[in-house]
CSV table of N, CA, C and O in Angstrom, one decimal:
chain,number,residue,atom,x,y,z
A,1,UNK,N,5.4,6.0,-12.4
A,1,UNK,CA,6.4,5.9,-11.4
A,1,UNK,C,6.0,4.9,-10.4
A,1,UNK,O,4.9,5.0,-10.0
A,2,UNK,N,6.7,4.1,-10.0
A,2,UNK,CA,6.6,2.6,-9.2
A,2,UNK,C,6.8,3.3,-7.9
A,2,UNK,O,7.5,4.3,-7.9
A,3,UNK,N,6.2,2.6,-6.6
A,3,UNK,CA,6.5,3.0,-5.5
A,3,UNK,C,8.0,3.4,-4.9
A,3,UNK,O,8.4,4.4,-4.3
A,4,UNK,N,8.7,2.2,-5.2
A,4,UNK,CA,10.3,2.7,-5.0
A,4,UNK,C,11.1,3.9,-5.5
A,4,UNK,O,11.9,4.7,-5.0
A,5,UNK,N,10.6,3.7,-6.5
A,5,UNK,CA,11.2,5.0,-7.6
A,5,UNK,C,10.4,6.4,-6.7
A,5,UNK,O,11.0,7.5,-6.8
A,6,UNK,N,9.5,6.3,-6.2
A,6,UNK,CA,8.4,7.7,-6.1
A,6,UNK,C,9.5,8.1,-4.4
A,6,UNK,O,9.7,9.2,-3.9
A,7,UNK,N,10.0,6.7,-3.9
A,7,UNK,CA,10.2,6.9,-2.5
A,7,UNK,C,11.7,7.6,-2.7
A,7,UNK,O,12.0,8.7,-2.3
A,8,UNK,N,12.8,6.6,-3.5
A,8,UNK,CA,14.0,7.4,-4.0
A,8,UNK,C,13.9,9.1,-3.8
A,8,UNK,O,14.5,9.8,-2.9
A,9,UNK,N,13.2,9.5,-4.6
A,9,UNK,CA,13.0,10.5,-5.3
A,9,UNK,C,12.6,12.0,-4.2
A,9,UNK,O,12.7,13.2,-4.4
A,10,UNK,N,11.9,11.1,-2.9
A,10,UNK,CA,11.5,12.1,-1.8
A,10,UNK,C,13.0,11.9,-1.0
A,10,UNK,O,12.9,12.4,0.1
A,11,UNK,N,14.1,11.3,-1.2
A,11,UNK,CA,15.1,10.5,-0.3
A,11,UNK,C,14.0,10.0,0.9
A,11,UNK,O,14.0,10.8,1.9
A,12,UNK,N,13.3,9.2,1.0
A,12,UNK,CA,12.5,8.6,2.0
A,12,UNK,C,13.6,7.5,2.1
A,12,UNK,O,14.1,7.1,1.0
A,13,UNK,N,14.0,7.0,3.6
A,13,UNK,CA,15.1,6.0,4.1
A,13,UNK,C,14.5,5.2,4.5
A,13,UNK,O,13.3,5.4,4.7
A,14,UNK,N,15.4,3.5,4.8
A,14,UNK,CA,14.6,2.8,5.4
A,14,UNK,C,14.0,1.7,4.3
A,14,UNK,O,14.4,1.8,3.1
A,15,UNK,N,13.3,0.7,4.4
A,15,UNK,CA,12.3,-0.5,4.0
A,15,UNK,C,10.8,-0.6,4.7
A,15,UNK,O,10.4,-0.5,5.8
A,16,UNK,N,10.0,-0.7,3.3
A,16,UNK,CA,9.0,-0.4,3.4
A,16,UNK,C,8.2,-1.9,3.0
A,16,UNK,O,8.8,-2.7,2.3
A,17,UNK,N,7.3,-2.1,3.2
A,17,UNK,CA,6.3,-3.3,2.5
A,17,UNK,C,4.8,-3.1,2.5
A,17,UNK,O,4.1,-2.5,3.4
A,18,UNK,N,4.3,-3.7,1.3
A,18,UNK,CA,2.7,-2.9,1.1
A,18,UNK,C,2.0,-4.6,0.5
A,18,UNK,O,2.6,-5.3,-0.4
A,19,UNK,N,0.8,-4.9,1.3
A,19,UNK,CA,0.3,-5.9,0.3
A,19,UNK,C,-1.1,-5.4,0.0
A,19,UNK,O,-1.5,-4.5,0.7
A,20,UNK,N,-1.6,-5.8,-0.7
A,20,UNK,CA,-2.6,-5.3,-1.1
A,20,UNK,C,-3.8,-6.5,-1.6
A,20,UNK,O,-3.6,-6.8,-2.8
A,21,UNK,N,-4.8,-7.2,-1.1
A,21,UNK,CA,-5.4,-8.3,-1.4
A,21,UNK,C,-7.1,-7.6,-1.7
A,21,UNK,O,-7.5,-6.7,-1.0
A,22,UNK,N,-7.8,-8.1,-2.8
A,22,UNK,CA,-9.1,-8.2,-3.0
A,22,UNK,C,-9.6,-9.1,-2.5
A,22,UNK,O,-9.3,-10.2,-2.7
A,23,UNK,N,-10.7,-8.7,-1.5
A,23,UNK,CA,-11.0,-9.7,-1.4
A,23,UNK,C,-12.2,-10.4,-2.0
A,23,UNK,O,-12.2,-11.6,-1.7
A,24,UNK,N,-13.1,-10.0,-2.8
A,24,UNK,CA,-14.0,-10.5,-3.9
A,24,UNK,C,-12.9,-12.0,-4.7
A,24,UNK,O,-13.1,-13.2,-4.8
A,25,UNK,N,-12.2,-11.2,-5.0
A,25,UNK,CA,-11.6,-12.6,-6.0
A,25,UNK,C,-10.3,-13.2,-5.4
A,25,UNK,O,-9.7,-14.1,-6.0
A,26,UNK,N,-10.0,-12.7,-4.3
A,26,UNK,CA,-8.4,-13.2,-4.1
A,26,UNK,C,-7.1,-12.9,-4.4
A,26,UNK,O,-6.0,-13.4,-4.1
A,27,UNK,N,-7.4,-12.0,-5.2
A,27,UNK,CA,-5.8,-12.0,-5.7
A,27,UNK,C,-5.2,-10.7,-5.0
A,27,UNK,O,-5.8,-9.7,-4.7
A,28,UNK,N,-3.9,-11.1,-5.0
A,28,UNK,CA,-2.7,-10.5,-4.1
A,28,UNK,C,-1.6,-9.8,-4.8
A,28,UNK,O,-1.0,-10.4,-5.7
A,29,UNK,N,-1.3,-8.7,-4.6
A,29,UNK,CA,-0.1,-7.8,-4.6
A,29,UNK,C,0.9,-7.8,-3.6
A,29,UNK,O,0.5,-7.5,-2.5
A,30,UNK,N,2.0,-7.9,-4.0
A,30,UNK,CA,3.2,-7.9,-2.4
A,30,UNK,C,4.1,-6.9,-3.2
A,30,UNK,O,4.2,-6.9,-4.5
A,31,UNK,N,4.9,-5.8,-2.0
A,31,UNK,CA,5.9,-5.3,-2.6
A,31,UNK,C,6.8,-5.6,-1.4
A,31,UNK,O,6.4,-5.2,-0.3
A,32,UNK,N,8.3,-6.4,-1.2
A,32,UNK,CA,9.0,-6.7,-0.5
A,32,UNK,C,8.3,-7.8,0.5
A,32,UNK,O,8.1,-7.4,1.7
A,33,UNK,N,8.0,-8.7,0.2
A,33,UNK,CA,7.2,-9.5,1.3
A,33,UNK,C,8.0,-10.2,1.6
A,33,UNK,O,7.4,-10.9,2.4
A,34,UNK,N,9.4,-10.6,1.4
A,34,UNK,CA,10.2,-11.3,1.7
A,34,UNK,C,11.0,-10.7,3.2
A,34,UNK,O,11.5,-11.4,4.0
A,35,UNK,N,10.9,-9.2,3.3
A,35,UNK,CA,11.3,-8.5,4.3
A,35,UNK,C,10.8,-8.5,5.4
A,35,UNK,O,9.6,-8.2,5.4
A,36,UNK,N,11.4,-8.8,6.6
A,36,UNK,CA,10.3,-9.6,7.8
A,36,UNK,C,10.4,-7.8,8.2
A,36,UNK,O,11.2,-7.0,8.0
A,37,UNK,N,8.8,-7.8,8.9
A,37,UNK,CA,8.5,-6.1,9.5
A,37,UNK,C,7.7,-6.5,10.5
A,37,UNK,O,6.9,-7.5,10.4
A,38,UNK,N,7.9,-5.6,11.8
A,38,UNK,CA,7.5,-5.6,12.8
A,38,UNK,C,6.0,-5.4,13.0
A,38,UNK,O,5.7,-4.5,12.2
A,39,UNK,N,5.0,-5.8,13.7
A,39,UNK,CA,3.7,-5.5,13.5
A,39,UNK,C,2.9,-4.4,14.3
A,39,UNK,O,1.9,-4.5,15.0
A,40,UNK,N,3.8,-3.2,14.0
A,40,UNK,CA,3.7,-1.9,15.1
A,40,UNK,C,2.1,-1.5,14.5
A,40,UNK,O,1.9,-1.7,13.3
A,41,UNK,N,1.1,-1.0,15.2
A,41,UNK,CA,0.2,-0.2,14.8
A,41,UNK,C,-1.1,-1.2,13.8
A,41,UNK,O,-1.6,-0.8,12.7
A,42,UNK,N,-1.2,-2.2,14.5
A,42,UNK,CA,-1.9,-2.9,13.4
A,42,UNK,C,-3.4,-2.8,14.5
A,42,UNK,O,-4.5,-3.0,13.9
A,43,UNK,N,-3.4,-2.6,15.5
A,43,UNK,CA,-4.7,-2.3,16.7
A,43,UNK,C,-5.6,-0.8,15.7
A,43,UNK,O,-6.7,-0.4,15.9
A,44,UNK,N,-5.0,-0.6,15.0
A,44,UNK,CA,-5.5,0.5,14.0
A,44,UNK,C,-6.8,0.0,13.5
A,44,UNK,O,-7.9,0.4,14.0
A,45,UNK,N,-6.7,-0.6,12.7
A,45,UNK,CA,-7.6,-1.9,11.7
A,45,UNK,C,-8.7,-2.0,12.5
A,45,UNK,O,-9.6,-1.2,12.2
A,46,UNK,N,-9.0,-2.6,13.5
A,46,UNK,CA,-10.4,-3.0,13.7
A,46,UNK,C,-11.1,-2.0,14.1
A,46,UNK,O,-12.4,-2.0,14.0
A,47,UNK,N,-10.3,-0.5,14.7
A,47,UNK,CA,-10.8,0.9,14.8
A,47,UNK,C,-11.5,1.0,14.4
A,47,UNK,O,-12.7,1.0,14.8
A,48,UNK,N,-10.7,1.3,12.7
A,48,UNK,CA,-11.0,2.2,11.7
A,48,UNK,C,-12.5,1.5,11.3
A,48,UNK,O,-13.6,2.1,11.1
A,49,UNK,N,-12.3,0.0,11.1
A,49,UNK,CA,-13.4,-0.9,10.6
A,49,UNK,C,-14.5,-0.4,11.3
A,49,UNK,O,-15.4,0.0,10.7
A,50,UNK,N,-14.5,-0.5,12.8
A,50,UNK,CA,-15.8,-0.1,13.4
A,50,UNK,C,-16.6,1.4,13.6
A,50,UNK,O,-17.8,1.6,13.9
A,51,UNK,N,-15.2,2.5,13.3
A,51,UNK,CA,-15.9,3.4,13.0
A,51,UNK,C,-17.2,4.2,12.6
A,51,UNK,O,-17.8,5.1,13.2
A,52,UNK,N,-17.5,3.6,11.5
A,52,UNK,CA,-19.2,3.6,10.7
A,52,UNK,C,-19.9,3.2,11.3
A,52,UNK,O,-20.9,3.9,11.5
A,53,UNK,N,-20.1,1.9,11.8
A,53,UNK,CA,-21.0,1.5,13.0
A,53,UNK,C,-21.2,1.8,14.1
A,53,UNK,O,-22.2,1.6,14.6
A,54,UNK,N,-20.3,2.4,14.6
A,54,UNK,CA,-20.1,3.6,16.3
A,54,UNK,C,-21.2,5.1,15.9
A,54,UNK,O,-22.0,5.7,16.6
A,55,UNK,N,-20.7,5.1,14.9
A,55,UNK,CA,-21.7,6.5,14.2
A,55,UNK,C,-22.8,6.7,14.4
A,55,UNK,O,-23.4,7.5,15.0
A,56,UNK,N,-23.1,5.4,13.4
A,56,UNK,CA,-24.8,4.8,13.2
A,56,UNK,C,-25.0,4.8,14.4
A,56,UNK,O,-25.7,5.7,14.8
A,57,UNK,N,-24.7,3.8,15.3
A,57,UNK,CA,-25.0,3.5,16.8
A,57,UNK,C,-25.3,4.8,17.7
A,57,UNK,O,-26.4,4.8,18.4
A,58,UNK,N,-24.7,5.5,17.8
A,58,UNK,CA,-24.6,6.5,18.5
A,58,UNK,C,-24.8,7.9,18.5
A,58,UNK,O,-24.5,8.8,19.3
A,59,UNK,N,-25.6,8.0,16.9
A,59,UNK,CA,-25.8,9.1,16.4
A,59,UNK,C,-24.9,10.4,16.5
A,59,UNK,O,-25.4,11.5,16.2
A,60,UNK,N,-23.6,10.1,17.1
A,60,UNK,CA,-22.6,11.0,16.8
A,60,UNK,C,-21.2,10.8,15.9
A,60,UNK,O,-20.7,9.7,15.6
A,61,UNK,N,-20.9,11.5,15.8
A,61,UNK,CA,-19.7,11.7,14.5
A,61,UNK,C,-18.6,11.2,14.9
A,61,UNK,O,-18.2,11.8,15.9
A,62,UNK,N,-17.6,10.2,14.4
A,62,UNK,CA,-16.4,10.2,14.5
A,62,UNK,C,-15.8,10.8,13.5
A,62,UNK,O,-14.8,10.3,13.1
A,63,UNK,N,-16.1,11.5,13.1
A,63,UNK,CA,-14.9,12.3,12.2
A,63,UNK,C,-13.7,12.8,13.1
A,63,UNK,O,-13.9,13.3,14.2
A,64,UNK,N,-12.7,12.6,12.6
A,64,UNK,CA,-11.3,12.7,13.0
A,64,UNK,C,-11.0,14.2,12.9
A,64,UNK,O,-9.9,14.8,13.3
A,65,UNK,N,-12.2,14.9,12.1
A,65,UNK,CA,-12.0,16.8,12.4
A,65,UNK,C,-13.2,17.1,13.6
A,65,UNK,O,-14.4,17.0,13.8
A,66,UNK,N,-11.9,17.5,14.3
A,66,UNK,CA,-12.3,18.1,15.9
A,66,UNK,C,-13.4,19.6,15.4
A,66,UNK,O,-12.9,20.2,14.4
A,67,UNK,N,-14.2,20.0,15.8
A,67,UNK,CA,-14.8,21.2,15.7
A,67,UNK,C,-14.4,22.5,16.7
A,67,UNK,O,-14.5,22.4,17.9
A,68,UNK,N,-14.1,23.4,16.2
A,68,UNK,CA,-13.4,24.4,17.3
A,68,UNK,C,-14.2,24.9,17.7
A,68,UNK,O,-15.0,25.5,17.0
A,69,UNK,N,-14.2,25.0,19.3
A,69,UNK,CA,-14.9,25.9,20.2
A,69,UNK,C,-16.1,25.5,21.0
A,69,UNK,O,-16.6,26.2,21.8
């Protein structure tokens, strides 16, 4: 099942776009890249990137599960 078909199928609304690049060899996947999309939430990325190194650094945990109590 292809991504559109999988989104149909939840009635998910709306336009979506996914690219997907290796970067070892270069090559590229686009799904709707012709569709211009807003660049909400892309401050995400270098977060997530530095995550593992904040860890290491700091000898404390970013895990995104809070511990209760």
């Amino acid at each position: 099942v292809g991504l559109d078909e999988a989104a149909r199928r939840k009635n998910v609304r709306g336009a979506f776009g996914i690219v997907v690049k290796e970067l070892s060899t270069g090559q590229t996947v686009m799904l709707n890249e012709h569709i211009p999309f807003g660049s909400a939430s892309l401050y995400k990325l270098p977060v997530m990137y530095e995550l593992p190194t904040a860890s290491t650094a700091t000898g404390r945990s970013t895990s995104p599960i809070m511990p209760y109590g």
